[in-house]
Amino acid sequence: MLQRESRIHSAQSSTSIEGNPLTIHQVQDIANGKEVGRGFHFETEIRNYLAALNWIEKNYTRKIDIKTILHLHKQMTRDLLRKEASG
């Protein structure tokens, strides 16, 4: 539960730096599979960020190389950038 809360706080803090206006409570709702009605872009950004953090947690022993970085970029920008610009 502590790791889940940490991911939620990380997602809210990191995306707010980039201009995402969602509150910690809205991010918690998104993490629980709800829509908060604040716009596709903002909610997708949070979902993608949480998915990337989950992927990192499951694959943390993997060597970090360019392929890993591009995979994470693709995961974080899914449905936010054109496919050819993602990853």
C-alpha angles and dihedrals in degrees: 000000000000091000091050092051090047091053091049092051091045092050093049095045097044096045093044088060086060092050103269106149098200116127125228089257092053091049089051089052091051090049086055091054099259129131115231100196097239098120139290095261097053095044093045090050090056094045091050093047092050091047090052092050090050091050091050091050091053095043103035094125091059117106112259107235137146091278090056093047092049090048091053092046090052091049094049095047098042110138090002101077133033110274092247091055095047118089 
